CSV table of C-alpha atoms in Angstrom, one decimal:
chain,number,residue,atom,x,y,z
A,1,MET,CA,154.8,63.0,103.9
A,2,PHE,CA,156.4,61.9,100.7
A,3,ARG,CA,153.2,63.0,98.7
A,4,LYS,CA,153.2,66.4,100.5
A,5,THR,CA,156.7,67.0,99.5
A,6,LEU,CA,156.0,66.1,95.9
A,7,ALA,CA,153.2,68.5,96.0
A,8,VAL,CA,155.3,71.4,97.3
A,9,LEU,CA,158.0,70.6,94.7
A,10,ALA,CA,155.3,70.5,91.9
A,11,LEU,CA,154.0,74.0,92.9
A,12,LEU,CA,157.6,75.4,93.1
A,13,SER,CA,158.1,74.2,89.5
A,14,PHE,CA,155.8,76.6,88.1
A,15,PRO,CA,156.4,80.5,88.2
A,16,LEU,CA,154.5,82.4,90.8
A,17,PRO,CA,152.0,84.8,89.4
A,18,ALA,CA,153.1,88.5,89.4
A,19,LEU,CA,151.5,90.7,92.2
A,20,ALA,CA,148.5,92.5,91.0
A,21,CYS,CA,148.6,96.2,90.5
A,22,GLY,CA,146.3,98.8,89.1
A,23,PRO,CA,144.5,101.9,90.4
A,24,ASP,CA,144.6,100.7,94.0
A,25,ASP,CA,147.9,99.0,94.1
A,26,ASP,CA,151.4,100.1,93.2
A,27,CYS,CA,153.1,98.7,90.1
A,28,LEU,CA,156.9,98.4,90.8
A,29,VAL,CA,159.9,99.5,88.7
A,30,GLU,CA,163.4,99.4,89.7
A,31,THR,CA,163.6,102.9,91.1
A,32,GLY,CA,159.8,103.5,92.1
A,33,ASN,CA,156.3,102.7,91.4
A,34,TYR,CA,153.2,103.9,89.6
A,35,ARG,CA,149.6,103.1,89.4
A,36,ILE,CA,147.4,102.5,86.2
A,37,SER,CA,143.8,102.6,85.3
A,38,MET,CA,143.0,100.6,82.1
A,39,PRO,CA,140.2,101.4,79.7
A,40,GLU,CA,137.6,98.6,79.1
A,41,ALA,CA,138.8,97.6,75.7
A,42,ALA,CA,142.6,97.3,74.5
A,43,PRO,CA,144.3,100.6,75.1
A,44,ARG,CA,144.6,103.0,72.1
A,45,GLY,CA,147.3,105.0,74.1
A,46,ALA,CA,148.1,106.2,77.5
A,47,LEU,CA,147.9,109.5,79.6
A,48,VAL,CA,150.8,109.9,82.0
A,49,PHE,CA,149.9,112.2,84.8
A,50,ALA,CA,152.5,113.7,87.2
A,51,HIS,CA,151.1,114.9,90.6
A,52,GLY,CA,151.7,118.1,92.3
A,53,TYR,CA,153.7,118.9,95.3
A,54,ARG,CA,152.8,116.6,98.3
A,55,GLY,CA,150.8,114.5,96.0
A,56,SER,CA,150.9,110.9,94.9
A,57,SER,CA,149.9,108.5,92.4
A,58,ARG,CA,147.3,107.1,95.0
A,59,GLY,CA,145.7,110.7,95.1
A,60,VAL,CA,145.6,110.9,91.3
A,61,MET,CA,143.6,107.7,91.0
A,62,ARG,CA,141.0,109.0,93.5
A,63,ASN,CA,140.1,111.6,90.8
A,64,MET,CA,137.4,109.6,89.2
A,65,ALA,CA,136.6,112.5,86.6
A,66,LEU,CA,140.3,112.2,85.4
A,67,ARG,CA,140.0,108.5,85.0
A,68,ARG,CA,136.8,108.9,83.0
A,69,LEU,CA,138.5,111.3,80.7
A,70,ALA,CA,141.3,108.8,80.0
A,71,ASP,CA,138.5,106.3,79.3
A,72,GLU,CA,136.9,108.5,76.9
A,73,TYR,CA,140.1,108.6,74.7
A,74,GLY,CA,140.6,104.7,75.2
A,75,PHE,CA,143.8,105.6,77.2
A,76,ALA,CA,145.3,103.9,80.2
A,77,LEU,CA,145.8,106.4,82.9
A,78,VAL,CA,149.3,106.1,84.3
A,79,ALA,CA,150.0,108.0,87.6
A,80,ILE,CA,153.7,108.2,88.1
A,81,ASN,CA,154.9,108.8,91.7
A,82,SER,CA,157.6,111.0,93.2
A,83,VAL,CA,159.8,110.0,96.1
A,84,SER,CA,158.3,111.6,99.4
A,85,GLY,CA,155.7,113.9,97.4
A,86,SER,CA,158.2,115.9,95.5
A,87,TRP,CA,159.9,115.5,92.1
A,88,ASN,CA,163.8,115.7,91.9
A,89,LEU,CA,163.9,118.6,89.5
A,90,ARG,CA,166.9,120.7,88.9
A,91,TYR,CA,167.2,123.8,91.1
A,92,SER,CA,164.2,122.9,93.1
A,93,PRO,CA,164.1,124.0,96.8
A,94,GLY,CA,165.6,121.7,99.5
A,95,LYS,CA,166.9,119.3,96.9
A,96,THR,CA,170.3,117.8,96.2
A,97,PHE,CA,169.7,117.1,92.5
A,98,SER,CA,172.7,115.0,91.8
A,99,GLU,CA,172.1,112.7,94.8
A,100,GLY,CA,168.2,112.3,94.2
A,101,ARG,CA,166.4,110.0,92.0
A,102,ASP,CA,167.0,110.2,88.2
A,103,GLU,CA,163.4,111.0,87.2
A,104,MET,CA,164.0,110.7,83.5
A,105,ALA,CA,165.4,107.1,84.1
A,106,TYR,CA,162.5,106.3,86.3
A,107,VAL,CA,160.0,107.5,83.7
A,108,ASP,CA,161.8,105.5,81.1
A,109,ALA,CA,161.4,102.4,83.2
A,110,VAL,CA,157.6,103.2,83.7
A,111,LEU,CA,157.0,103.7,80.1
A,112,ASP,CA,158.9,100.4,79.3
A,113,ASP,CA,156.8,98.6,81.7
A,114,VAL,CA,153.4,99.9,80.7
A,115,ILE,CA,154.2,99.1,77.0
A,116,ALA,CA,155.4,95.7,77.6
A,117,LYS,CA,152.9,94.5,80.2
A,118,TYR,CA,149.8,96.4,79.1
A,119,GLY,CA,150.1,96.7,75.3
A,120,VAL,CA,150.1,100.5,75.2
A,121,PRO,CA,151.1,101.7,71.7
A,122,ALA,CA,154.5,103.3,72.3
A,123,GLY,CA,153.7,106.0,69.7
A,124,ASN,CA,150.5,107.3,71.4
A,125,VAL,CA,151.5,108.2,74.9
A,126,TYR,CA,150.8,111.8,76.1
A,127,ALA,CA,152.1,113.5,79.2
A,128,THR,CA,150.4,116.0,81.6
A,129,GLY,CA,150.7,117.3,85.0
A,130,PHE,CA,149.8,120.0,87.5
A,131,SER,CA,151.7,122.4,89.5
A,132,GLU,CA,155.0,120.8,90.3
A,133,GLY,CA,153.6,118.1,88.1
A,134,GLY,CA,153.5,120.7,85.4
A,135,MET,CA,157.3,121.3,85.9
A,136,MET,CA,157.9,117.6,85.7
A,137,THR,CA,155.9,117.6,82.4
A,138,TRP,CA,158.1,120.5,81.1
A,139,THR,CA,161.2,118.5,82.0
A,140,LEU,CA,159.9,115.5,80.1
A,141,LEU,CA,159.2,117.6,77.2
A,142,CYS,CA,162.7,119.0,77.1
A,143,GLU,CA,164.6,115.8,77.9
A,144,ARG,CA,162.3,113.0,76.7
A,145,GLY,CA,160.2,114.6,74.0
A,146,SER,CA,160.5,111.7,71.6
A,147,ARG,CA,158.9,109.2,74.0
A,148,PHE,CA,155.6,111.1,73.9
A,149,ALA,CA,153.0,112.1,71.3
A,150,GLY,CA,152.2,115.4,73.0
A,151,PHE,CA,152.4,117.5,76.3
A,152,ALA,CA,149.9,119.3,78.3
A,153,PRO,CA,151.6,121.0,81.3
A,154,MET,CA,149.4,122.9,83.6
A,155,SER,CA,150.3,125.7,86.0
A,156,GLY,CA,154.1,125.0,86.2
A,157,THR,CA,157.3,125.2,84.2
A,158,PHE,CA,160.9,125.0,85.5
A,159,TRP,CA,162.9,126.4,88.4
A,160,THR,CA,165.3,129.1,87.5
A,161,PRO,CA,167.6,129.4,85.8
A,162,GLU,CA,165.4,128.2,83.1
A,163,PRO,CA,167.0,126.0,80.4
A,164,ALA,CA,168.5,127.9,77.5
A,165,GLU,CA,167.6,125.0,75.2
A,166,CYS,CA,166.1,121.5,75.1
A,167,ALA,CA,167.8,118.1,74.1
A,168,SER,CA,164.6,116.8,72.6
A,169,ALA,CA,163.3,117.7,69.2
A,170,PRO,CA,160.3,120.1,69.0
A,171,ALA,CA,157.0,118.5,70.2
A,172,ASP,CA,153.3,119.3,70.3
A,173,VAL,CA,152.6,121.2,73.5
A,174,VAL,CA,149.4,122.9,75.1
A,175,HIS,CA,150.3,124.9,78.3
A,176,ILE,CA,147.5,126.0,80.6
A,177,HIS,CA,147.8,128.5,83.4
A,178,GLY,CA,145.7,130.9,85.5
A,179,THR,CA,146.3,134.6,85.0
A,180,ALA,CA,145.8,135.2,88.8
A,181,ASP,CA,147.8,132.1,90.1
A,182,PRO,CA,149.2,133.0,93.6
A,183,THR,CA,151.1,129.6,94.0
A,184,VAL,CA,152.9,129.4,90.6
A,185,PRO,CA,152.5,132.9,89.1
A,186,ILE,CA,153.2,133.3,85.4
A,187,THR,CA,156.4,135.3,86.3
A,188,GLY,CA,157.3,132.8,89.1
A,189,ARG,CA,158.1,133.5,92.8
A,190,GLN,CA,160.8,132.9,95.2
A,191,ILE,CA,160.8,129.9,97.5
A,192,GLY,CA,163.7,129.8,99.8
A,193,GLN,CA,166.8,129.8,97.8
A,194,SER,CA,165.0,128.7,94.7
A,195,LYS,CA,162.7,130.7,92.2
A,196,GLN,CA,160.0,129.3,90.0
A,197,GLY,CA,160.7,130.0,86.2
A,198,ASN,CA,159.0,132.7,84.1
A,199,LEU,CA,156.6,131.1,81.9
A,200,ASN,CA,157.1,133.8,79.2
A,201,THR,CA,160.9,133.2,79.3
A,202,VAL,CA,160.3,129.3,78.9
A,203,LEU,CA,157.7,129.9,76.0
A,204,ALA,CA,160.2,132.2,74.2
A,205,MET,CA,163.0,129.7,74.5
A,206,TYR,CA,160.8,126.9,73.2
A,207,ARG,CA,159.4,129.0,70.3
A,208,ALA,CA,163.0,129.6,69.3
A,209,HIS,CA,163.9,125.9,69.9
A,210,GLY,CA,161.2,124.7,67.4
A,211,ASP,CA,160.9,127.8,65.2
A,212,TYR,CA,157.2,128.2,66.2
A,213,ARG,CA,155.3,131.2,64.5
A,214,ASP,CA,152.2,132.8,65.6
A,215,ALA,CA,149.1,131.1,64.1
A,216,GLY,CA,146.1,132.9,65.7
A,217,ARG,CA,144.1,133.2,68.8
A,218,GLU,CA,140.9,131.9,70.0
A,219,THR,CA,138.5,132.6,73.1
A,220,LEU,CA,136.8,129.7,74.4
A,221,ASP,CA,134.2,129.3,77.2
A,222,THR,CA,136.9,129.0,80.0
A,223,MET,CA,140.2,130.0,78.4
A,224,THR,CA,141.8,132.3,75.9
A,225,CYS,CA,144.4,130.6,73.7
A,226,GLU,CA,147.2,131.7,71.6
A,227,PHE,CA,148.4,129.3,68.9
A,228,ALA,CA,151.9,128.8,67.3
A,229,ARG,CA,153.0,126.3,64.7
A,230,ASN,CA,156.4,125.3,63.3
A,231,PRO,CA,157.4,124.4,59.8
A,232,GLU,CA,156.7,120.8,60.6
A,233,GLY,CA,153.2,121.4,61.8
A,234,ARG,CA,154.1,121.0,65.5
A,235,ARG,CA,151.8,123.1,67.8
A,236,LEU,CA,152.9,125.2,70.7
A,237,ASP,CA,149.7,126.7,72.4
A,238,LEU,CA,149.3,128.9,75.5
A,239,CYS,CA,145.9,128.7,77.1
A,240,LEU,CA,145.1,131.2,80.0
A,241,PHE,CA,142.1,131.1,82.3
A,242,ASP,CA,140.8,133.8,84.7
A,243,GLY,CA,141.7,132.2,88.0
A,244,GLY,CA,144.2,130.9,90.4
A,245,HIS,CA,146.0,127.7,91.1
A,246,SER,CA,143.3,125.1,90.0
A,247,PHE,CA,143.2,121.9,88.0
A,248,SER,CA,140.4,121.3,85.7
A,249,VAL,CA,139.6,118.2,83.8
A,250,ALA,CA,137.5,120.3,81.3
A,251,ARG,CA,140.6,122.3,80.4
A,252,LEU,CA,142.8,119.2,80.0
A,253,ARG,CA,140.1,117.6,77.8
A,254,GLN,CA,140.4,120.7,75.5
A,255,ALA,CA,144.3,120.3,75.4
A,256,LEU,CA,143.9,116.5,74.7
A,257,ASP,CA,141.4,117.1,71.8
A,258,TRP,CA,143.9,119.4,70.1
A,259,LEU,CA,146.9,117.2,70.8
A,260,THR,CA,145.3,114.0,69.6
A,261,GLN,CA,143.8,115.5,66.6
A,262,GLY,CA,147.1,116.9,65.3
């Protein structure tokens, strides 16, 4: 009995290992959780992905093509997770914004955790998201721009009224949207008492915010892109494709190519 007691005390004297987390298990932070998929070698950076309405970090990690894309860049794929399938964004339908989770503080906690535990370089983290996740990406761009190296929002901007300005300094942005999107049209649509923002209004605001000027146009296999640059060399690109409300790893790859190459 005495020896068993000593053995138990010896075990208690050592710290218990942290619960494993990764692509199949949640990593916990103070106000939520996330999932992460690591590249084979030490990460060169990270791709933070915000899921769409009724999505989850679990669902993001099921997209093996997306995970392979992150691996190609040597990035950790970080799938952030909303509360109950929807981000707490200003003016969104059915939300009491002031009483919901502070999404910016949540993302701050995730980034701090990823950098501290997984050795992700703080200066090489990119943000993307689709649909409502695109709205989350624009919110991060506007309020946490300095924490990311670039942004690729897809098929989503803000709820109205669109912000008149952004708190963060101008950043590198590639926005991707379908010209025939019925779910999040370029001009937005009414949902209950809320209305999706107008992409053209948002882009005009951000052009003025960063003093972006026209810098050409290019037609690719799947998208037509209009480029803008500011005096510091930051990009603000709009890429449109003929289609509806759809996510494409190939289109995201093109955005990442531009963002990572400067």
